[in-house]
Each structure stands twice: as C-alpha cells, then as structure tokens.
PDB file of C-alpha atoms in Angstrom:
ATOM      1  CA  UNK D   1     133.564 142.372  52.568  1.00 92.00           C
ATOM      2  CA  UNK D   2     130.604 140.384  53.724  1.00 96.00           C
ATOM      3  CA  UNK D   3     130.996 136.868  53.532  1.00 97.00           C
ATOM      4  CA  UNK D   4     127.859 135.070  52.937  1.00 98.00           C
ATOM      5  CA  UNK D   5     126.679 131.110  52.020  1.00 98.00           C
ATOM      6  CA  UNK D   6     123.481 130.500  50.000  1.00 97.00           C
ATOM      7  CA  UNK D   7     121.168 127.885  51.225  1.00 97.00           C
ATOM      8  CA  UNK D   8     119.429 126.173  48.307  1.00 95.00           C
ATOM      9  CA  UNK D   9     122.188 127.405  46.134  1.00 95.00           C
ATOM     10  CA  UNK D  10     120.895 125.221  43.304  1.00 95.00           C
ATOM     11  CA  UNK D  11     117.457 126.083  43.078  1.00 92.00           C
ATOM     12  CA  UNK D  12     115.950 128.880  40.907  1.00 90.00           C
ATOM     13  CA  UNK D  13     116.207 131.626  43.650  1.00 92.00           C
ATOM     14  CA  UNK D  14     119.939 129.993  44.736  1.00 95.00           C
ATOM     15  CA  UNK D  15     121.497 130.842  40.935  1.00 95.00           C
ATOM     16  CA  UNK D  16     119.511 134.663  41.320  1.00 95.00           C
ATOM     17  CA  UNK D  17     120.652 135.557  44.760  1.00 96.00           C
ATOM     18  CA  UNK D  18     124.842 134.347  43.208  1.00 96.00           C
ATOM     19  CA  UNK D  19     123.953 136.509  40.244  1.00 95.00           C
ATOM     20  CA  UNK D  20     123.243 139.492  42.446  1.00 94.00           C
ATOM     21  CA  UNK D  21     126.107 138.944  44.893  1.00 96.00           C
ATOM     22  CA  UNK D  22     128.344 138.875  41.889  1.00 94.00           C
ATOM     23  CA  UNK D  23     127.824 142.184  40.834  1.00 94.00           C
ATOM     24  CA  UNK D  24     128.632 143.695  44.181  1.00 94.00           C
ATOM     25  CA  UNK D  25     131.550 144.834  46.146  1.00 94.00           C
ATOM     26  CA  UNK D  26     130.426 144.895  49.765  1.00 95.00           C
ATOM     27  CA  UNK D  27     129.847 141.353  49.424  1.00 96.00           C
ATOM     28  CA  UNK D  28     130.802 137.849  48.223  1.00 96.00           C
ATOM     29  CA  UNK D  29     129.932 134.152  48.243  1.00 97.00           C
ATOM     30  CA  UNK D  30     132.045 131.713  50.079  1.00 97.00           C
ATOM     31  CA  UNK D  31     130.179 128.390  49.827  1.00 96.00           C
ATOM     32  CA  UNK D  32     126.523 127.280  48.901  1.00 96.00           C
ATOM     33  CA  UNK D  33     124.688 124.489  50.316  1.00 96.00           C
ATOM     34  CA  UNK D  34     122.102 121.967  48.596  1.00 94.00           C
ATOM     35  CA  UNK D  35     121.297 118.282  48.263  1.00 92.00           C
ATOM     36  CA  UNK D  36     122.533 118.585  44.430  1.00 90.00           C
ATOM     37  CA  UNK D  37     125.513 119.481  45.011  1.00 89.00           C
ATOM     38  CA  UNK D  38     126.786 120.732  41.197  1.00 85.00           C
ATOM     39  CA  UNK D  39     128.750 123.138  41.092  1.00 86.00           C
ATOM     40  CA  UNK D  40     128.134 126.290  38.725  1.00 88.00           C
ATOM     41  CA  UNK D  41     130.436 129.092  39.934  1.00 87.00           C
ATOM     42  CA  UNK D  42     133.641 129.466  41.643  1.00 89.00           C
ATOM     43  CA  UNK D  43     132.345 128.740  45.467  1.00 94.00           C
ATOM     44  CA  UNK D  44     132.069 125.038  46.417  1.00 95.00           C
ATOM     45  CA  UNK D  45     128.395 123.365  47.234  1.00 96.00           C
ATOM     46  CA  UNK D  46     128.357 121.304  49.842  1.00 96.00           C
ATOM     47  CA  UNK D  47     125.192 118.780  50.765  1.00 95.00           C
ATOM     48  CA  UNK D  48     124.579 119.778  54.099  1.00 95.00           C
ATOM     49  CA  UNK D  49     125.738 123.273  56.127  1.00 95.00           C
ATOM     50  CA  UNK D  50     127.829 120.976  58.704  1.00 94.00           C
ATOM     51  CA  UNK D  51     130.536 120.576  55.484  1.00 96.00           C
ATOM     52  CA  UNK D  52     130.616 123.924  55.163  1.00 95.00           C
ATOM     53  CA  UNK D  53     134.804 124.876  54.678  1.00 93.00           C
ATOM     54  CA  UNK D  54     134.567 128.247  56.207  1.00 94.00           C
ATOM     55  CA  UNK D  55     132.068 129.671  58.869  1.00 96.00           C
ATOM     56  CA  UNK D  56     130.017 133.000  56.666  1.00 97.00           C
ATOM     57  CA  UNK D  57     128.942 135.840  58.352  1.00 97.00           C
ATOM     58  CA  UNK D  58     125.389 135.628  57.133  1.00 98.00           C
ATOM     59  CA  UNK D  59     123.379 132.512  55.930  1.00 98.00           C
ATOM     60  CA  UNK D  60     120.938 133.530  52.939  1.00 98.00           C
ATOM     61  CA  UNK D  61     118.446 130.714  52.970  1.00 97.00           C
ATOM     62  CA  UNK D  62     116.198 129.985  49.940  1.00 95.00           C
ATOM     63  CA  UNK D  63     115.500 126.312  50.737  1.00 93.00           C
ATOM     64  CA  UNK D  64     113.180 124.545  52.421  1.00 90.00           C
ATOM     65  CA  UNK D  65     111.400 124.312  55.839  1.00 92.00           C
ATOM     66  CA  UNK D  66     112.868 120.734  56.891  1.00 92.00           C
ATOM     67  CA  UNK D  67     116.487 122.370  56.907  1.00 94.00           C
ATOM     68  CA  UNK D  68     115.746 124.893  59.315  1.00 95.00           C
ATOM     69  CA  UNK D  69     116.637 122.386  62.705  1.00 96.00           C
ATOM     70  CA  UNK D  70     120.343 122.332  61.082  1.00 96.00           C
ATOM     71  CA  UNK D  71     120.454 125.831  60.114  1.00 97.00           C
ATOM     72  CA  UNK D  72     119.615 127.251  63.459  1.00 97.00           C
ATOM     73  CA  UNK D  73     121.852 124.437  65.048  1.00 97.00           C
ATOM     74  CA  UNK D  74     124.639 125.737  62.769  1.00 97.00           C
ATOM     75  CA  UNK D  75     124.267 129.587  63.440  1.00 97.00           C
ATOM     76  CA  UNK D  76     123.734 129.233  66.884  1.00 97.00           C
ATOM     77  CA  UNK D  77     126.824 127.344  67.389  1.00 97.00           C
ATOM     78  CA  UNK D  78     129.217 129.317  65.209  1.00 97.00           C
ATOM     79  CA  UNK D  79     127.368 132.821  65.925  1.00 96.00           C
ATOM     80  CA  UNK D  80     126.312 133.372  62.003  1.00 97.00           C
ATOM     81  CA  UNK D  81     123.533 135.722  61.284  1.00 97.00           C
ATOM     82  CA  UNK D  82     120.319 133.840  59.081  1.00 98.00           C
ATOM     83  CA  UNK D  83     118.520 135.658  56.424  1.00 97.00           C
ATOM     84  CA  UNK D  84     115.278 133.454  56.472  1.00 96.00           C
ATOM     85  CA  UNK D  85     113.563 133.993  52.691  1.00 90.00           C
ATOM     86  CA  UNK D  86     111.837 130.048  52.606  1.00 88.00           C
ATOM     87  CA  UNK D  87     108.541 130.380  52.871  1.00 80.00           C
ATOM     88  CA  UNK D  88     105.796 127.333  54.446  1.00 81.00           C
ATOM     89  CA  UNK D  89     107.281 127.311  58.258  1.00 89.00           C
ATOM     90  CA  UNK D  90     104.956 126.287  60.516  1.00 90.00           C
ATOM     91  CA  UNK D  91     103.864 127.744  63.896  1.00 89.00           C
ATOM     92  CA  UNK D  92     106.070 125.672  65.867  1.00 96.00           C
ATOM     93  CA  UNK D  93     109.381 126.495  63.741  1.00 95.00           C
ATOM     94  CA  UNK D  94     108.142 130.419  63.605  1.00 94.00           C
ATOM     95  CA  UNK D  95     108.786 129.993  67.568  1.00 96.00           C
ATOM     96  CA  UNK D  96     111.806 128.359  67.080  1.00 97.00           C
ATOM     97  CA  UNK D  97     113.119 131.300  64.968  1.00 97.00           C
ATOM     98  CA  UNK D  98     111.907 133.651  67.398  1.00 96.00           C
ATOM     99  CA  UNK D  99     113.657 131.615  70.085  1.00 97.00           C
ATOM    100  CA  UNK D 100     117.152 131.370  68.257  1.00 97.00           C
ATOM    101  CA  UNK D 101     116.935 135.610  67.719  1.00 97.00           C
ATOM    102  CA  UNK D 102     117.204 135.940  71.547  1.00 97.00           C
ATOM    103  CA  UNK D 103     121.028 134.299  70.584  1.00 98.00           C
ATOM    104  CA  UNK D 104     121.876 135.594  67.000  1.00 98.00           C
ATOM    105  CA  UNK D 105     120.295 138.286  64.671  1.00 97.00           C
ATOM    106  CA  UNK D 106     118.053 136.868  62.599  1.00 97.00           C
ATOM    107  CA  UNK D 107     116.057 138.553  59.247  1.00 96.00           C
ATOM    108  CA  UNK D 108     113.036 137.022  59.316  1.00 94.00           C
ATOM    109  CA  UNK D 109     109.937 137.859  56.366  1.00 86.00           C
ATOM    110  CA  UNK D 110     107.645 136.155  54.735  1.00 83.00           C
ATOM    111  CA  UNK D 111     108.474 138.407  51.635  1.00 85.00           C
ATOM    112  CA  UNK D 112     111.408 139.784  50.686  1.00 88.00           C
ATOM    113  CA  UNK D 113     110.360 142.849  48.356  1.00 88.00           C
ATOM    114  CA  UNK D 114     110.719 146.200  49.246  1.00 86.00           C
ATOM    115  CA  UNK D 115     107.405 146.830  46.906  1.00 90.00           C
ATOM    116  CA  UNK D 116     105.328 144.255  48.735  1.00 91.00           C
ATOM    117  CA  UNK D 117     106.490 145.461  52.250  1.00 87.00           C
ATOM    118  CA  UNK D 118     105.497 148.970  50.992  1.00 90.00           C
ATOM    119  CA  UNK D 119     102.015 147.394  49.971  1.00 94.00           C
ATOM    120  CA  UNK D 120     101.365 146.133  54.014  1.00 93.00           C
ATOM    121  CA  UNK D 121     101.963 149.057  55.006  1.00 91.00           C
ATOM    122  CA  UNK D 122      99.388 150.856  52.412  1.00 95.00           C
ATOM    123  CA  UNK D 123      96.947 147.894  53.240  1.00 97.00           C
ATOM    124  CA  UNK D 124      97.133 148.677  56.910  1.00 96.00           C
ATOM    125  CA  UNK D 125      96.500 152.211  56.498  1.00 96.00           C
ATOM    126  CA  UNK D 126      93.117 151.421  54.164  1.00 97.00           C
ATOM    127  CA  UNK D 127      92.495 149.012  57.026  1.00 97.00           C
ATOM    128  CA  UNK D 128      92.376 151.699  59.810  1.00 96.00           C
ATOM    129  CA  UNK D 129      90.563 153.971  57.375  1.00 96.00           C
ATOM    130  CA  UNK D 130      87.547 151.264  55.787  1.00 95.00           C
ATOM    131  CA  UNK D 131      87.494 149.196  58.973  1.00 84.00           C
ATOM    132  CA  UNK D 132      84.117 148.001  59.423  1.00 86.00           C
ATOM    133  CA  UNK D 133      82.793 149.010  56.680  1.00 94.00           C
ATOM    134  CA  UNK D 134      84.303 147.240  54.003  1.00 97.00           C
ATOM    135  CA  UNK D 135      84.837 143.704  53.647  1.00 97.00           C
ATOM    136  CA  UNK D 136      88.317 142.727  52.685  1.00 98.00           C
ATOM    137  CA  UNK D 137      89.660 140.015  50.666  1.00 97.00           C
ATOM    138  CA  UNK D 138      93.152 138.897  49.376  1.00 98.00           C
ATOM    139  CA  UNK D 139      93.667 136.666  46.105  1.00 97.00           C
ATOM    140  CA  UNK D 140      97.554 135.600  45.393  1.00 97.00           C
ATOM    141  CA  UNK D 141      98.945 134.005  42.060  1.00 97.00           C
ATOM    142  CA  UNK D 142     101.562 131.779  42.047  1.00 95.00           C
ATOM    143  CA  UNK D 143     103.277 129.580  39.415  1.00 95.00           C
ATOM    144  CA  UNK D 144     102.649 125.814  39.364  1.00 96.00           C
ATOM    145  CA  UNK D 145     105.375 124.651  41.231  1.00 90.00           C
ATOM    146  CA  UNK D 146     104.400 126.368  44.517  1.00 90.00           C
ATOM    147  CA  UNK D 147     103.867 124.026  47.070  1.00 86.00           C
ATOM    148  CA  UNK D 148     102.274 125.812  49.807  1.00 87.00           C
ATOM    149  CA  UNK D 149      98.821 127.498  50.028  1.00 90.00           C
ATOM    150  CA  UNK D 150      97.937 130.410  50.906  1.00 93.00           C
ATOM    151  CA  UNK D 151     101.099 132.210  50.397  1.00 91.00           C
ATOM    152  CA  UNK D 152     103.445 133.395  52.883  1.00 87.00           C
ATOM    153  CA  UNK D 153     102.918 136.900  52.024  1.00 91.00           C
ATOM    154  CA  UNK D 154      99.154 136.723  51.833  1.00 95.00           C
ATOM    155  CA  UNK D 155      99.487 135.383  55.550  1.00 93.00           C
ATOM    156  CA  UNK D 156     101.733 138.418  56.355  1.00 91.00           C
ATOM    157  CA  UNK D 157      99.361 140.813  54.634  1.00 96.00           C
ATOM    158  CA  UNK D 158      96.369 139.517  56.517  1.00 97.00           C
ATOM    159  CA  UNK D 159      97.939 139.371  59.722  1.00 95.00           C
ATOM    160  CA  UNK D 160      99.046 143.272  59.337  1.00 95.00           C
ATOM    161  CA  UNK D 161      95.376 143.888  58.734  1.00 97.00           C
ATOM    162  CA  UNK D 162      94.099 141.736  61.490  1.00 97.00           C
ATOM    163  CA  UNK D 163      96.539 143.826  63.810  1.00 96.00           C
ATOM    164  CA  UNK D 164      95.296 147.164  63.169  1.00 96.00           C
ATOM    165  CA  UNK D 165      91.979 145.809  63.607  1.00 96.00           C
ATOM    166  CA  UNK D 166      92.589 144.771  66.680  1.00 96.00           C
ATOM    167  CA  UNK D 167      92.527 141.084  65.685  1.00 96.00           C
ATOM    168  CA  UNK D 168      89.117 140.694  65.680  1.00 96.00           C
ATOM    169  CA  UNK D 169      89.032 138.940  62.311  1.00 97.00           C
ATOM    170  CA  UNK D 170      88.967 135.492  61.225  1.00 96.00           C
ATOM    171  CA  UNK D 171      90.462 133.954  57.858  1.00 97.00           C
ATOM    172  CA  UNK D 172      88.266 131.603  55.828  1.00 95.00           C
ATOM    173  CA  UNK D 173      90.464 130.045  52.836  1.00 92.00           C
ATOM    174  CA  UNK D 174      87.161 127.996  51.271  1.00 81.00           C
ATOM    175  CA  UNK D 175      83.571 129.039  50.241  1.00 83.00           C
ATOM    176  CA  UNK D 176      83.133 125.784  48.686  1.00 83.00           C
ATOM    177  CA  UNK D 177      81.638 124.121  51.813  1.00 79.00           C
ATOM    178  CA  UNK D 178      80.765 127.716  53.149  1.00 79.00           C
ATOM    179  CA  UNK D 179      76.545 128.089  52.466  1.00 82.00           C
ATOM    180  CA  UNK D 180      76.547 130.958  54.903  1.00 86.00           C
ATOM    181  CA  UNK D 181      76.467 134.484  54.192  1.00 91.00           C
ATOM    182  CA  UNK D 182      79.896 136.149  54.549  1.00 91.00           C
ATOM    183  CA  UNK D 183      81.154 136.791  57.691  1.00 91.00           C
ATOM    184  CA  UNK D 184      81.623 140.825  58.139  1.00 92.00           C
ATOM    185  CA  UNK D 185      84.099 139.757  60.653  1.00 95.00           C
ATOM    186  CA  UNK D 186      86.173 137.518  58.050  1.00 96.00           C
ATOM    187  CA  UNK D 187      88.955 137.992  55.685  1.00 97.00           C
ATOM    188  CA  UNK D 188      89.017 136.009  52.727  1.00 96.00           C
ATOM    189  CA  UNK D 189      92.363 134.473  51.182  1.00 96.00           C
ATOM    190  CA  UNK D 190      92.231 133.443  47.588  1.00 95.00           C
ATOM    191  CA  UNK D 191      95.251 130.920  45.954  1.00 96.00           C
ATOM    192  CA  UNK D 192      95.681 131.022  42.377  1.00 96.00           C
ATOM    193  CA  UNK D 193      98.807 128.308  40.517  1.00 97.00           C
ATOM    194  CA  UNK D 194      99.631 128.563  37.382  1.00 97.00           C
ATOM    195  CA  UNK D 195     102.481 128.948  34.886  1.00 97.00           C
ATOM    196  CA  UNK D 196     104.806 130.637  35.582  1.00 94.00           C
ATOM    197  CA  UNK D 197     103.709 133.760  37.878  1.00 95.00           C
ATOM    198  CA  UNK D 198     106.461 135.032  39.516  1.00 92.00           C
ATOM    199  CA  UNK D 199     103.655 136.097  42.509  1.00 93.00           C
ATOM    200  CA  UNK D 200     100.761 138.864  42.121  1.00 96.00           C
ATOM    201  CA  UNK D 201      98.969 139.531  45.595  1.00 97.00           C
ATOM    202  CA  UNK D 202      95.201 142.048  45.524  1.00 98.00           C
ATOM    203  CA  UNK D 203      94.096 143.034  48.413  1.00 98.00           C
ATOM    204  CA  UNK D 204      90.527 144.233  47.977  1.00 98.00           C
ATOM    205  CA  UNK D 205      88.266 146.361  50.188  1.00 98.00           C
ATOM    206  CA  UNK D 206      85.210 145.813  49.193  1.00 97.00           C
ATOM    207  CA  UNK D 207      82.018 148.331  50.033  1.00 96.00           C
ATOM    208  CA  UNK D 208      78.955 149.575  49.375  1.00 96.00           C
ATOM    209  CA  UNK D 209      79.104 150.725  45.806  1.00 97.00           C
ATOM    210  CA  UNK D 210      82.862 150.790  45.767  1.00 97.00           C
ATOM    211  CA  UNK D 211      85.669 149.156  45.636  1.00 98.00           C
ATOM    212  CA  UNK D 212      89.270 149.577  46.479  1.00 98.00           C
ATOM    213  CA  UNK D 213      92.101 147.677  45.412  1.00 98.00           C
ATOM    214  CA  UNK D 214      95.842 147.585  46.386  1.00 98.00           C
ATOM    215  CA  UNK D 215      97.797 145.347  44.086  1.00 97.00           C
ATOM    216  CA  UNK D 216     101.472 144.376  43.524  1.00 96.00           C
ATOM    217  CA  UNK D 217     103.026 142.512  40.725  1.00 95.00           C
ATOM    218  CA  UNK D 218     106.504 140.681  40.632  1.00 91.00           C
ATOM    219  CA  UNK D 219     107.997 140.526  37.201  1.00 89.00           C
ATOM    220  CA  UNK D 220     111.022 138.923  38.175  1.00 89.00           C
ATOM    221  CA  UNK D 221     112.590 136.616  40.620  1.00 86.00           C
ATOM    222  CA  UNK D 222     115.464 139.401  40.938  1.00 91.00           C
ATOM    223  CA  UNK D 223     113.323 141.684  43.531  1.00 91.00           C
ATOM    224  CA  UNK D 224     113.150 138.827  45.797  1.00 91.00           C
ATOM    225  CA  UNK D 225     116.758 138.161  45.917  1.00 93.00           C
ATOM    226  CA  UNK D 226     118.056 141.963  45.952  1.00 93.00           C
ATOM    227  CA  UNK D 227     116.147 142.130  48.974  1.00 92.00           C
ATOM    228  CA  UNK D 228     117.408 139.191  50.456  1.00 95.00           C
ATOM    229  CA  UNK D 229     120.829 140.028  49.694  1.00 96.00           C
ATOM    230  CA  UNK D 230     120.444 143.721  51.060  1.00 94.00           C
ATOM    231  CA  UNK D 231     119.054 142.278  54.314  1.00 94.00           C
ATOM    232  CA  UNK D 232     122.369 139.842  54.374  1.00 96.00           C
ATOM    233  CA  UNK D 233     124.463 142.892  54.439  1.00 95.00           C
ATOM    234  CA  UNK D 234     122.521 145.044  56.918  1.00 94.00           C
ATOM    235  CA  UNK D 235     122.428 142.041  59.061  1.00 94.00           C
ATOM    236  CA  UNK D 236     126.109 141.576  59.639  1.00 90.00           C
ATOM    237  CA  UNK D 237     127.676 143.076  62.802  1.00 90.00           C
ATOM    238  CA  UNK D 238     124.227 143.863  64.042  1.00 94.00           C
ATOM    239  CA  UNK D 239     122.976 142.481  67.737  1.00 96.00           C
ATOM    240  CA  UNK D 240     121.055 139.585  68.412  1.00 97.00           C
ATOM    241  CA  UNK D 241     117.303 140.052  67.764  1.00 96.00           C
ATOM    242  CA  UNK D 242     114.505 139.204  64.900  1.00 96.00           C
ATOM    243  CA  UNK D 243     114.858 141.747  62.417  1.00 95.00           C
ATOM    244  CA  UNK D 244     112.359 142.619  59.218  1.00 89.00           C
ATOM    245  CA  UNK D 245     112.345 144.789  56.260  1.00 84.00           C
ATOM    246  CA  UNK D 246     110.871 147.811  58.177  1.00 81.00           C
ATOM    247  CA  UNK D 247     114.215 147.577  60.171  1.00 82.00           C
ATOM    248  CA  UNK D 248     116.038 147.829  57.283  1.00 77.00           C
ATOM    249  CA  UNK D 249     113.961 150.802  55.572  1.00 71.00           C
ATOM    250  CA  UNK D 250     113.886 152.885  58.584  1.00 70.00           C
ATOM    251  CA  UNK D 251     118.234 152.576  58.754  1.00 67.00           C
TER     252      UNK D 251
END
C-alpha cells in the first residue's frame, strides 16, 4: 500500500486527486498539506509539509511554484519521491528539480494526461514529416482562473517540436507589436482564458493550401489527477532520477 500526501490538498485538483486515491487499493492518503487547512476527509491537513505526522512515500503536488524550496528540502531530507503536477516553474526552479533527481526520483511533466502526452508525440512526428514546409502554431484555452501564460503544456509541446527540428525555432507569444511578416523559422503560441475550460491545446501545421491540425480536449479535471496518481504509484521504490510519462508508458 502506497502511502502518499497531497500538496494543495484543498484546491480543486487537491479534492480530485483524494477522490481518485479513494477508490483504489494499491494506494492511500496519509496527510494533505495547504495554507487552509480544513479538513474534508479522514487524513489530517497540515499548513506546511514540515508538520507533516508521518513521512509518505510519494508527495503528489498540485500547489504552487513558491512551495517547491520546502518540498524539495522535505524529500531530500526524508528520501520521499515528488510527483511534480504545478505548473508556472521557472527556469531556475526547473534546474533545481533536475538537481534534487540526482538524490530522489522525481516525476516531473508539465501535463499529466496520458491523451496529451500521446498528442507530443503525434505533433513531433508531423514535425519531422512537414518540417520546413509548414508553419506551425499552437493556441491553448484555459479557464479564467489560470494564472500563467502560455501554458505549461503548450511550452512542452513546442519544445518537443523545437527538438526534432533541431531547435532551430524561435517562439513569438505577440503579433500585436509584430508588423513583420511571419518568421518561417517561428512558432507561434496562442493563450485563450475563459470560463471554465478545463484546457484545449491545437497544434496547427499550416501549408500551402492545407492545413493540419492535432487537437486535444480535457473534459474533466479527473484525467489530470489519474495520471498524477498513476505516476505516484509507479514512482515508489524506483531509483533516483527525473522521470516523465513516457517512462511510465513504456513500463
């Protein structure tokens, strides 16, 4: 029986990721952690991971980047694996996770659905195919509350493009104060926030006289946290190292 802690156990993705656990059997929740600190279930919430009663195997975190210092402090010191789902980290922490994988295994994606990991994978095969010749762009809704722009996983999709092109392409987030011709060289991210959209990412390959679109659509919160929660439990008992869902797929 996995024992796992949810970081950000009261926020929207906190209560889905319990939910799933709950109707397991390889795995169960032993504390939560988050500034509110209401309870809703049977395992206590503490405010920070340092009260945490009992040391987890596995840390699912759906927080925020500003916890991540403690987190890695806290895994690193009492050996507990990190399922990273937040999204926003910058540069500097993405080297800090790399650097605290060396120590501890560590799941690490900007997008925990098996769908949308599929979809990077189909985008770098069009990629390798249409290279050159088509222009590509990638447009992501959001709901309103989403803080960061562009997404995560519209970074992760571009960057899986840009690597099978040899990253020879630049990004270019704003026309606005573009009056240039586009850029053949250039892929275009697009950030759309509204209402409630669980998250929609296009990826669009754009030629002469045709165009070809890749597309995946999130109808539910769920698909985010299933993942997480399956990476949780692949995670445990495995070596130190930065692990992703292609890991995962492939064992």
């Amino acid at each position: 029986m996995k024992r796992i802690v949810i970081c950000g156990a009261n926020g929207k993705m906190g209560h889905t990721v319990a939910s799933c656990i709950a109707e397991r059997s390889d795995c169960k929740v032993i504390g939560g952690v988050d500034s509110y600190t209401a309870q809703y279930t049977d395992f206590p919430i503490v405010a920070t991971v340092s009260e945490l009663a009992d040391v987890p195997d596995v840390i699912i975190d759906f927080s925020n980047p500003s916890l991540l210092d403690s987190l890695l402090e806290y895994a690193l010191v009492n050996n507990v694996a990190l399922v990273l789902a937040t999204t926003g980290y910058s540069d500097a922490q993405i080297s800090q996770i790399q650097k605290a994988a060396q120590q501890i295994p560590v799941f690490f994606t900007f997008n925990m659905s098996l769908g949308i990991n599929l979809l990077v994978e189909l985008a770098q095969k069009a990629a390798s195919i249409l290279g050159g010749q088509f222009d590509i762009e990638i447009v992501e809704k959001h709901h309103n509350q989403k803080i960061d722009a562009p997404s995560g996983t519209a970074i992760m999709i571009a960057n899986a493009i840009n690597e099978t092109l040899h990253n020879e392409y630049h990004y270019v987030y704003d026309r606005h104060a573009r009056r240039m011709k586009r850029d053949p060289k250039e892929i275009g991210m697009h950030s759309i926030r509204g209402g409630t959209i669980v998250g929609e990412h296009d990826i669009i390959f754009a030629g002469n006289d045709e165009v070809i679109t890749l597309s995946h659509s999130a109808a539910s919160k769920a698909v985010f946290a299933v993942g997480a929660v399956n990476a949780a439990v692949y995670l445990c008992g495995k070596p130190a190292g930065l692990y992703d869902m292609k890991q995962l797929v492939q064992d």
